[in-house]
Amino acid sequence: MKKEVRRAVIAGNWKMNMTPSEAKCAVERTAELTKGLDGCDVILCVPFVDIQTAVAASEGTSVMIGAQNVHFAEKGAFTGEVSAKMLLECGAKYVIIGHSERRQYFGETDETVNKRTKAALASGLKVILCLGEVLEQRQAGITSEIVSMQTKLDLAGVTADEMANVIIAYEPVWAIGTGLTATPDQAEEVCALIRETLADLYGEDVAEATTIQYGGSMNDGNAAELLSKTNVDGGLIGGASLVPEKFLKIVEAAQA
Ligand code: 13P
């Protein structure tokens, strides 16, 4: 299997933006603009409180809705957390796990990312698993070791069959929200390394079938070049996903 037959996936990560009424307008507008562009999947990962409104607004369109985190327990005394079952009942199909902002500000570790990933998959959610190096690690020349280690730790215990429901998002932390984008070659190099690591863990077939996204200041100006790379199968987009007209340009770039 080659890039041409892997499904491209363009996902927006709204982070902590958009009230439910704003979400309704943005989902409707995104769906309207991207209608008929079926060369890629389009997902919007929205704040918990927006999920039901976003799902209703996306009904009958090809836009799919995801969440930005999920707890690993089925239920219980975990104040402020949300379970996979809750997300599914609200209509979410995807969940982002392990975003660097969760790791940086909320104490998320590879161990908790792994637990959340396994729980989400077991319940039937599809996972967008985020990983990537921080600036000091890139400068120290240990990006490959870090990314390969994160891939192994975050996916520990995930089966080859379950990998059909996993997208990996390579997000170099130094490129997130900074306007600094990895060059297409830098993105390609690390996405290829992630695919090699998947081949070691699961074999070539699973590695070749897995969608690997790039994320970090992807926008309407740089998306086409990044997405032209062999191992870059899509994008996870923060800021530019908040403006449907900009997001459209990225979806268009993924049609090739
Ligand atoms: P930006 O596109 O705003 O850099 O955010 C990327 C990101 O973190 C997506 O998850």
PDB file of C-alpha atoms and ligand atoms in Angstrom:
ATOM      1  CA  MET A   1       0.000   0.000   0.000  1.00  0.00           C
ATOM      2  CA  LYS A   2       1.233   3.493  -0.796  1.00  0.00           C
ATOM      3  CA  LYS A   3       0.332   7.082   0.024  1.00  0.00           C
ATOM      4  CA  GLU A   4      -2.061   7.223  -2.941  1.00  0.00           C
ATOM      5  CA  VAL A   5      -4.345   4.691  -1.307  1.00  0.00           C
ATOM      6  CA  ARG A   6      -4.076   5.933   2.263  1.00  0.00           C
ATOM      7  CA  ARG A   7      -6.998   8.098   3.242  1.00  0.00           C
ATOM      8  CA  ALA A   8      -5.966  11.735   3.724  1.00  0.00           C
ATOM      9  CA  VAL A   9      -7.400  13.233   6.896  1.00  0.00           C
ATOM     10  CA  ILE A  10      -7.646  16.939   7.637  1.00  0.00           C
ATOM     11  CA  ALA A  11      -8.621  17.575  11.242  1.00  0.00           C
ATOM     12  CA  GLY A  12      -9.202  20.832  13.045  1.00  0.00           C
ATOM     13  CA  ASN A  13      -8.285  21.145  16.700  1.00  0.00           C
ATOM     14  CA  TRP A  14     -10.279  24.079  17.995  1.00  0.00           C
ATOM     15  CA  LYS A  15      -8.575  23.892  21.419  1.00  0.00           C
ATOM     16  CA  MET A  16     -10.391  26.155  23.950  1.00  0.00           C
ATOM     17  CA  ASN A  17     -12.178  28.259  21.352  1.00  0.00           C
ATOM     18  CA  MET A  18     -15.824  28.598  20.278  1.00  0.00           C
ATOM     19  CA  THR A  19     -18.929  28.683  22.465  1.00  0.00           C
ATOM     20  CA  PRO A  20     -21.748  26.334  21.418  1.00  0.00           C
ATOM     21  CA  SER A  21     -23.487  29.050  19.358  1.00  0.00           C
ATOM     22  CA  GLU A  22     -20.195  29.932  17.644  1.00  0.00           C
ATOM     23  CA  ALA A  23     -19.540  26.244  17.065  1.00  0.00           C
ATOM     24  CA  LYS A  24     -22.899  25.819  15.330  1.00  0.00           C
ATOM     25  CA  CYS A  25     -22.068  28.574  12.823  1.00  0.00           C
ATOM     26  CA  ALA A  26     -18.497  27.373  12.263  1.00  0.00           C
ATOM     27  CA  VAL A  27     -19.482  23.727  11.710  1.00  0.00           C
ATOM     28  CA  GLU A  28     -22.274  24.706   9.315  1.00  0.00           C
ATOM     29  CA  ARG A  29     -19.970  27.008   7.368  1.00  0.00           C
ATOM     30  CA  THR A  30     -17.158  24.435   7.236  1.00  0.00           C
ATOM     31  CA  ALA A  31     -19.584  21.764   6.016  1.00  0.00           C
ATOM     32  CA  GLU A  32     -21.012  24.074   3.378  1.00  0.00           C
ATOM     33  CA  LEU A  33     -17.570  25.097   2.073  1.00  0.00           C
ATOM     34  CA  THR A  34     -16.077  21.594   2.020  1.00  0.00           C
ATOM     35  CA  LYS A  35     -19.141  19.933   0.477  1.00  0.00           C
ATOM     36  CA  GLY A  36     -18.158  17.559  -2.315  1.00  0.00           C
ATOM     37  CA  LEU A  37     -14.440  17.656  -1.456  1.00  0.00           C
ATOM     38  CA  ASP A  38     -14.386  13.964  -0.723  1.00  0.00           C
ATOM     39  CA  GLY A  39     -10.701  13.354  -1.437  1.00  0.00           C
ATOM     40  CA  CYS A  40     -10.070  13.510   2.303  1.00  0.00           C
ATOM     41  CA  ASP A  41     -11.887  13.017   5.591  1.00  0.00           C
ATOM     42  CA  VAL A  42     -12.727  16.219   7.448  1.00  0.00           C
ATOM     43  CA  ILE A  43     -12.896  16.192  11.244  1.00  0.00           C
ATOM     44  CA  LEU A  44     -13.444  19.009  13.735  1.00  0.00           C
ATOM     45  CA  CYS A  45     -12.288  18.322  17.302  1.00  0.00           C
ATOM     46  CA  VAL A  46     -14.237  20.668  19.516  1.00  0.00           C
ATOM     47  CA  PRO A  47     -14.491  21.482  23.248  1.00  0.00           C
ATOM     48  CA  PHE A  48     -16.618  19.013  25.246  1.00  0.00           C
ATOM     49  CA  VAL A  49     -19.489  21.472  25.680  1.00  0.00           C
ATOM     50  CA  ASP A  50     -19.730  22.015  21.922  1.00  0.00           C
ATOM     51  CA  ILE A  51     -19.949  18.356  20.912  1.00  0.00           C
ATOM     52  CA  GLN A  52     -23.709  17.887  20.805  1.00  0.00           C
ATOM     53  CA  THR A  53     -24.301  21.174  18.991  1.00  0.00           C
ATOM     54  CA  ALA A  54     -21.485  20.401  16.551  1.00  0.00           C
ATOM     55  CA  VAL A  55     -22.804  16.904  15.871  1.00  0.00           C
ATOM     56  CA  ALA A  56     -26.304  18.273  15.194  1.00  0.00           C
ATOM     57  CA  ALA A  57     -24.872  20.956  12.882  1.00  0.00           C
ATOM     58  CA  SER A  58     -22.842  18.359  10.973  1.00  0.00           C
ATOM     59  CA  GLU A  59     -25.722  15.948  10.442  1.00  0.00           C
ATOM     60  CA  GLY A  60     -26.209  15.064   6.784  1.00  0.00           C
ATOM     61  CA  THR A  61     -22.767  16.477   5.884  1.00  0.00           C
ATOM     62  CA  SER A  62     -19.412  14.733   5.582  1.00  0.00           C
ATOM     63  CA  VAL A  63     -17.837  16.627   8.496  1.00  0.00           C
ATOM     64  CA  MET A  64     -17.149  14.402  11.501  1.00  0.00           C
ATOM     65  CA  ILE A  65     -16.877  15.588  15.084  1.00  0.00           C
ATOM     66  CA  GLY A  66     -14.261  14.666  17.653  1.00  0.00           C
ATOM     67  CA  ALA A  67     -13.278  15.573  21.217  1.00  0.00           C
ATOM     68  CA  GLN A  68      -9.928  16.761  22.525  1.00  0.00           C
ATOM     69  CA  ASN A  69      -9.408  14.373  25.438  1.00  0.00           C
ATOM     70  CA  VAL A  70     -10.952  11.364  27.169  1.00  0.00           C
ATOM     71  CA  HIS A  71     -10.433   9.682  30.534  1.00  0.00           C
ATOM     72  CA  PHE A  72      -9.399   6.028  30.752  1.00  0.00           C
ATOM     73  CA  ALA A  73     -11.880   4.966  33.417  1.00  0.00           C
ATOM     74  CA  GLU A  74     -15.396   3.933  32.472  1.00  0.00           C
ATOM     75  CA  LYS A  75     -16.849   6.166  35.184  1.00  0.00           C
ATOM     76  CA  GLY A  76     -16.238   7.241  38.743  1.00  0.00           C
ATOM     77  CA  ALA A  77     -14.727   9.896  40.971  1.00  0.00           C
ATOM     78  CA  PHE A  78     -12.623  11.815  38.430  1.00  0.00           C
ATOM     79  CA  THR A  79     -13.804  15.398  38.753  1.00  0.00           C
ATOM     80  CA  GLY A  80     -13.592  17.351  35.527  1.00  0.00           C
ATOM     81  CA  GLU A  81     -13.000  14.325  33.307  1.00  0.00           C
ATOM     82  CA  VAL A  82     -15.187  12.773  30.599  1.00  0.00           C
ATOM     83  CA  SER A  83     -15.493   9.102  29.611  1.00  0.00           C
ATOM     84  CA  ALA A  84     -15.437   7.496  26.174  1.00  0.00           C
ATOM     85  CA  LYS A  85     -19.028   6.335  26.612  1.00  0.00           C
ATOM     86  CA  MET A  86     -20.137   9.920  27.276  1.00  0.00           C
ATOM     87  CA  LEU A  87     -18.380  11.136  24.128  1.00  0.00           C
ATOM     88  CA  LEU A  88     -19.885   8.380  21.996  1.00  0.00           C
ATOM     89  CA  GLU A  89     -23.368   9.051  23.292  1.00  0.00           C
ATOM     90  CA  CYS A  90     -22.933  12.730  22.358  1.00  0.00           C
ATOM     91  CA  GLY A  91     -22.036  11.646  18.818  1.00  0.00           C
ATOM     92  CA  ALA A  92     -18.262  12.120  18.810  1.00  0.00           C
ATOM     93  CA  LYS A  93     -16.441   9.697  16.519  1.00  0.00           C
ATOM     94  CA  TYR A  94     -12.841  10.764  17.187  1.00  0.00           C
ATOM     95  CA  VAL A  95     -10.771  11.917  20.111  1.00  0.00           C
ATOM     96  CA  ILE A  96      -7.411  13.661  20.217  1.00  0.00           C
ATOM     97  CA  ILE A  97      -5.132  12.090  22.826  1.00  0.00           C
ATOM     98  CA  GLY A  98      -1.716  13.216  24.031  1.00  0.00           C
ATOM     99  CA  HIS A  99      -1.712  16.713  22.612  1.00  0.00           C
ATOM    100  CA  SER A 100       1.432  18.555  23.704  1.00  0.00           C
ATOM    101  CA  GLU A 101      -0.673  21.155  25.522  1.00  0.00           C
ATOM    102  CA  ARG A 102      -2.116  18.341  27.649  1.00  0.00           C
ATOM    103  CA  ARG A 103       1.384  17.010  28.254  1.00  0.00           C
ATOM    104  CA  GLN A 104       2.819  20.463  28.995  1.00  0.00           C
ATOM    105  CA  TYR A 105       0.058  22.052  31.118  1.00  0.00           C
ATOM    106  CA  PHE A 106      -1.945  19.151  32.527  1.00  0.00           C
ATOM    107  CA  GLY A 107       0.643  16.574  33.530  1.00  0.00           C
ATOM    108  CA  GLU A 108      -0.149  14.114  30.758  1.00  0.00           C
ATOM    109  CA  THR A 109       2.572  11.456  30.405  1.00  0.00           C
ATOM    110  CA  ASP A 110       3.194   8.654  27.925  1.00  0.00           C
ATOM    111  CA  GLU A 111       1.693   6.332  30.528  1.00  0.00           C
ATOM    112  CA  THR A 112      -1.610   8.251  30.814  1.00  0.00           C
ATOM    113  CA  VAL A 113      -1.684   8.817  27.048  1.00  0.00           C
ATOM    114  CA  ASN A 114      -1.381   5.059  26.592  1.00  0.00           C
ATOM    115  CA  LYS A 115      -4.165   4.347  29.097  1.00  0.00           C
ATOM    116  CA  ARG A 116      -6.481   6.887  27.457  1.00  0.00           C
ATOM    117  CA  THR A 117      -5.686   5.486  24.000  1.00  0.00           C
ATOM    118  CA  LYS A 118      -6.470   1.904  24.987  1.00  0.00           C
ATOM    119  CA  ALA A 119      -9.716   2.902  26.719  1.00  0.00           C
ATOM    120  CA  ALA A 120     -10.867   5.018  23.763  1.00  0.00           C
ATOM    121  CA  LEU A 121     -10.180   2.247  21.255  1.00  0.00           C
ATOM    122  CA  ALA A 122     -11.839  -0.402  23.397  1.00  0.00           C
ATOM    123  CA  SER A 123     -14.997   1.701  23.521  1.00  0.00           C
ATOM    124  CA  GLY A 124     -15.139   2.307  19.758  1.00  0.00           C
ATOM    125  CA  LEU A 125     -13.757   5.841  19.464  1.00  0.00           C
ATOM    126  CA  LYS A 126     -11.162   6.536  16.798  1.00  0.00           C
ATOM    127  CA  VAL A 127      -7.989   8.113  18.149  1.00  0.00           C
ATOM    128  CA  ILE A 128      -5.801  10.923  16.871  1.00  0.00           C
ATOM    129  CA  LEU A 129      -2.628  10.290  18.865  1.00  0.00           C
ATOM    130  CA  CYS A 130      -0.335  13.315  19.113  1.00  0.00           C
ATOM    131  CA  LEU A 131       3.398  13.152  19.671  1.00  0.00           C
ATOM    132  CA  GLY A 132       6.469  15.178  18.866  1.00  0.00           C
ATOM    133  CA  GLU A 133       9.700  16.618  20.224  1.00  0.00           C
ATOM    134  CA  VAL A 134      10.266  19.880  22.087  1.00  0.00           C
ATOM    135  CA  LEU A 135      12.780  22.437  20.832  1.00  0.00           C
ATOM    136  CA  GLU A 136      15.562  21.389  23.233  1.00  0.00           C
ATOM    137  CA  GLN A 137      15.281  17.787  22.042  1.00  0.00           C
ATOM    138  CA  ARG A 138      15.508  18.843  18.386  1.00  0.00           C
ATOM    139  CA  GLN A 139      18.503  21.045  19.149  1.00  0.00           C
ATOM    140  CA  ALA A 140      20.166  18.168  21.017  1.00  0.00           C
ATOM    141  CA  GLY A 141      19.756  15.947  17.939  1.00  0.00           C
ATOM    142  CA  ILE A 142      17.545  13.387  19.686  1.00  0.00           C
ATOM    143  CA  THR A 143      14.269  13.913  17.754  1.00  0.00           C
ATOM    144  CA  SER A 144      14.321  10.386  16.284  1.00  0.00           C
ATOM    145  CA  GLU A 145      14.881   8.719  19.633  1.00  0.00           C
ATOM    146  CA  ILE A 146      12.156  10.780  21.333  1.00  0.00           C
ATOM    147  CA  VAL A 147       9.527  10.290  18.630  1.00  0.00           C
ATOM    148  CA  SER A 148      10.240   6.590  18.264  1.00  0.00           C
ATOM    149  CA  MET A 149      10.072   6.117  22.038  1.00  0.00           C
ATOM    150  CA  GLN A 150       6.780   8.053  22.302  1.00  0.00           C
ATOM    151  CA  THR A 151       5.285   5.951  19.501  1.00  0.00           C
ATOM    152  CA  LYS A 152       6.203   2.734  21.314  1.00  0.00           C
ATOM    153  CA  LEU A 153       5.115   3.868  24.789  1.00  0.00           C
ATOM    154  CA  ASP A 154       1.869   5.508  23.683  1.00  0.00           C
ATOM    155  CA  LEU A 155       0.814   2.449  21.653  1.00  0.00           C
ATOM    156  CA  ALA A 156       1.920  -0.223  24.146  1.00  0.00           C
ATOM    157  CA  GLY A 157      -0.760  -2.931  24.227  1.00  0.00           C
ATOM    158  CA  VAL A 158      -2.663  -1.545  21.226  1.00  0.00           C
ATOM    159  CA  THR A 159      -3.282  -4.419  18.800  1.00  0.00           C
ATOM    160  CA  ALA A 160      -2.627  -4.497  15.059  1.00  0.00           C
ATOM    161  CA  ASP A 161      -6.389  -4.675  14.447  1.00  0.00           C
ATOM    162  CA  GLU A 162      -6.988  -1.633  16.640  1.00  0.00           C
ATOM    163  CA  MET A 163      -4.448   0.342  14.592  1.00  0.00           C
ATOM    164  CA  ALA A 164      -7.129   0.648  11.879  1.00  0.00           C
ATOM    165  CA  ASN A 165      -8.746   3.170  14.241  1.00  0.00           C
ATOM    166  CA  VAL A 166      -5.592   5.152  15.048  1.00  0.00           C
ATOM    167  CA  ILE A 167      -4.285   8.238  13.277  1.00  0.00           C
ATOM    168  CA  ILE A 168      -0.914   9.538  14.404  1.00  0.00           C
ATOM    169  CA  ALA A 169      -0.315  13.291  14.425  1.00  0.00           C
ATOM    170  CA  TYR A 170       3.324  14.339  14.412  1.00  0.00           C
ATOM    171  CA  GLU A 171       3.352  17.735  16.061  1.00  0.00           C
ATOM    172  CA  PRO A 172       6.776  19.215  16.790  1.00  0.00           C
ATOM    173  CA  VAL A 173       6.064  21.229  19.931  1.00  0.00           C
ATOM    174  CA  TRP A 174       8.226  24.143  18.765  1.00  0.00           C
ATOM    175  CA  ALA A 175       5.965  24.589  15.722  1.00  0.00           C
ATOM    176  CA  ILE A 176       2.633  24.727  17.550  1.00  0.00           C
ATOM    177  CA  GLY A 177       1.011  28.140  17.610  1.00  0.00           C
ATOM    178  CA  THR A 178       4.361  29.784  16.998  1.00  0.00           C
ATOM    179  CA  GLY A 179       4.124  30.450  13.271  1.00  0.00           C
ATOM    180  CA  LEU A 180       7.273  28.302  12.946  1.00  0.00           C
ATOM    181  CA  THR A 181       6.413  25.413  10.633  1.00  0.00           C
ATOM    182  CA  ALA A 182       8.592  22.360  10.201  1.00  0.00           C
ATOM    183  CA  THR A 183       9.929  22.377   6.658  1.00  0.00           C
ATOM    184  CA  PRO A 184       8.284  19.802   4.409  1.00  0.00           C
ATOM    185  CA  ASP A 185      11.527  17.799   4.558  1.00  0.00           C
ATOM    186  CA  GLN A 186      11.634  17.902   8.349  1.00  0.00           C
ATOM    187  CA  ALA A 187       7.987  16.792   8.525  1.00  0.00           C
ATOM    188  CA  GLU A 188       8.616  14.023   6.003  1.00  0.00           C
ATOM    189  CA  GLU A 189      11.699  12.764   7.830  1.00  0.00           C
ATOM    190  CA  VAL A 190       9.908  12.345  11.155  1.00  0.00           C
ATOM    191  CA  CYS A 191       6.651  10.996   9.669  1.00  0.00           C
ATOM    192  CA  ALA A 192       8.736   8.385   7.811  1.00  0.00           C
ATOM    193  CA  LEU A 193      10.478   7.492  11.056  1.00  0.00           C
ATOM    194  CA  ILE A 194       7.112   7.045  12.793  1.00  0.00           C
ATOM    195  CA  ARG A 195       6.061   4.727   9.945  1.00  0.00           C
ATOM    196  CA  GLU A 196       9.278   2.711  10.356  1.00  0.00           C
ATOM    197  CA  THR A 197       8.575   2.396  14.070  1.00  0.00           C
ATOM    198  CA  LEU A 198       5.044   1.183  13.267  1.00  0.00           C
ATOM    199  CA  ALA A 199       6.549  -1.378  10.879  1.00  0.00           C
ATOM    200  CA  ASP A 200       8.788  -2.662  13.703  1.00  0.00           C
ATOM    201  CA  LEU A 201       5.805  -2.902  16.037  1.00  0.00           C
ATOM    202  CA  TYR A 202       3.082  -4.170  13.693  1.00  0.00           C
ATOM    203  CA  GLY A 203       4.626  -5.096  10.340  1.00  0.00           C
ATOM    204  CA  GLU A 204       4.688  -3.342   6.968  1.00  0.00           C
ATOM    205  CA  ASP A 205       0.995  -3.690   6.156  1.00  0.00           C
ATOM    206  CA  VAL A 206      -0.204  -1.860   9.246  1.00  0.00           C
ATOM    207  CA  ALA A 207       2.547   0.762   8.881  1.00  0.00           C
ATOM    208  CA  GLU A 208       1.638   1.467   5.264  1.00  0.00           C
ATOM    209  CA  ALA A 209      -2.069   1.668   6.038  1.00  0.00           C
ATOM    210  CA  THR A 210      -1.785   4.114   8.947  1.00  0.00           C
ATOM    211  CA  THR A 211      -2.585   7.770   8.339  1.00  0.00           C
ATOM    212  CA  ILE A 212       0.128  10.057   9.724  1.00  0.00           C
ATOM    213  CA  GLN A 213      -0.639  13.755   9.968  1.00  0.00           C
ATOM    214  CA  TYR A 214       1.603  16.745  10.431  1.00  0.00           C
ATOM    215  CA  GLY A 215       0.538  19.508  12.834  1.00  0.00           C
ATOM    216  CA  GLY A 216       2.129  22.798  13.812  1.00  0.00           C
ATOM    217  CA  SER A 217       1.292  26.119  12.141  1.00  0.00           C
ATOM    218  CA  MET A 218      -0.116  24.370   9.074  1.00  0.00           C
ATOM    219  CA  ASN A 219      -2.097  26.935   7.115  1.00  0.00           C
ATOM    220  CA  ASP A 220      -3.568  27.809   3.737  1.00  0.00           C
ATOM    221  CA  GLY A 221      -0.127  28.922   2.504  1.00  0.00           C
ATOM    222  CA  ASN A 222       2.027  25.927   3.424  1.00  0.00           C
ATOM    223  CA  ALA A 223      -0.401  22.982   3.406  1.00  0.00           C
ATOM    224  CA  ALA A 224       0.019  21.919  -0.217  1.00  0.00           C
ATOM    225  CA  GLU A 225       3.775  21.502   0.056  1.00  0.00           C
ATOM    226  CA  LEU A 226       3.615  19.660   3.368  1.00  0.00           C
ATOM    227  CA  LEU A 227       0.852  17.352   2.105  1.00  0.00           C
ATOM    228  CA  SER A 228       2.805  16.554  -1.066  1.00  0.00           C
ATOM    229  CA  LYS A 229       5.325  14.575   0.987  1.00  0.00           C
ATOM    230  CA  THR A 230       5.139  10.795   0.750  1.00  0.00           C
ATOM    231  CA  ASN A 231       4.628  10.124   4.442  1.00  0.00           C
ATOM    232  CA  VAL A 232       2.487  13.157   5.320  1.00  0.00           C
ATOM    233  CA  ASP A 233      -1.095  11.957   4.913  1.00  0.00           C
ATOM    234  CA  GLY A 234      -2.959  14.849   6.425  1.00  0.00           C
ATOM    235  CA  GLY A 235      -2.898  17.679   8.904  1.00  0.00           C
ATOM    236  CA  LEU A 236      -3.972  18.525  12.442  1.00  0.00           C
ATOM    237  CA  ILE A 237      -4.703  22.208  12.353  1.00  0.00           C
ATOM    238  CA  GLY A 238      -5.136  24.608  15.245  1.00  0.00           C
ATOM    239  CA  GLY A 239      -5.446  28.322  14.495  1.00  0.00           C
ATOM    240  CA  ALA A 240      -6.345  28.001  10.813  1.00  0.00           C
ATOM    241  CA  SER A 241      -9.207  25.600  11.601  1.00  0.00           C
ATOM    242  CA  LEU A 242     -11.069  28.386  13.408  1.00  0.00           C
ATOM    243  CA  VAL A 243     -11.611  30.257  10.137  1.00  0.00           C
ATOM    244  CA  PRO A 244     -13.661  28.060   7.773  1.00  0.00           C
ATOM    245  CA  GLU A 245     -12.368  29.869   4.661  1.00  0.00           C
ATOM    246  CA  LYS A 246      -8.741  29.149   5.655  1.00  0.00           C
ATOM    247  CA  PHE A 247      -9.540  25.598   6.659  1.00  0.00           C
ATOM    248  CA  LEU A 248     -11.188  25.090   3.260  1.00  0.00           C
ATOM    249  CA  LYS A 249      -7.909  25.895   1.509  1.00  0.00           C
ATOM    250  CA  ILE A 250      -6.188  23.135   3.480  1.00  0.00           C
ATOM    251  CA  VAL A 251      -8.958  20.661   2.660  1.00  0.00           C
ATOM    252  CA  GLU A 252      -8.582  21.648  -0.998  1.00  0.00           C
ATOM    253  CA  ALA A 253      -4.833  21.072  -0.810  1.00  0.00           C
ATOM    254  CA  ALA A 254      -5.489  17.522   0.401  1.00  0.00           C
ATOM    255  CA  GLN A 255      -7.619  16.614  -2.610  1.00  0.00           C
ATOM    256  CA  ALA A 256      -4.740  15.822  -4.957  1.00  0.00           C
TER     257      ALA A 256
HETATM  258  P1  13P B   1      -1.501  25.521  15.262  1.00  0.00           P
HETATM  259  O1  13P B   1      -1.984  25.089  13.907  1.00  0.00           O
HETATM  260  O2  13P B   1      -2.286  26.680  15.826  1.00  0.00           O
HETATM  261  O3  13P B   1      -0.023  25.721  15.295  1.00  0.00           O
HETATM  262  O4  13P B   1      -1.821  24.310  16.270  1.00  0.00           O
HETATM  263  C1  13P B   1      -1.410  23.036  15.894  1.00  0.00           C
HETATM  264  C2  13P B   1      -1.959  22.083  16.864  1.00  0.00           C
HETATM  265  O5  13P B   1      -1.588  22.066  18.019  1.00  0.00           O
HETATM  266  C3  13P B   1      -3.001  21.168  16.401  1.00  0.00           C
HETATM  267  O6  13P B   1      -3.288  20.206  17.348  1.00  0.00           O
END
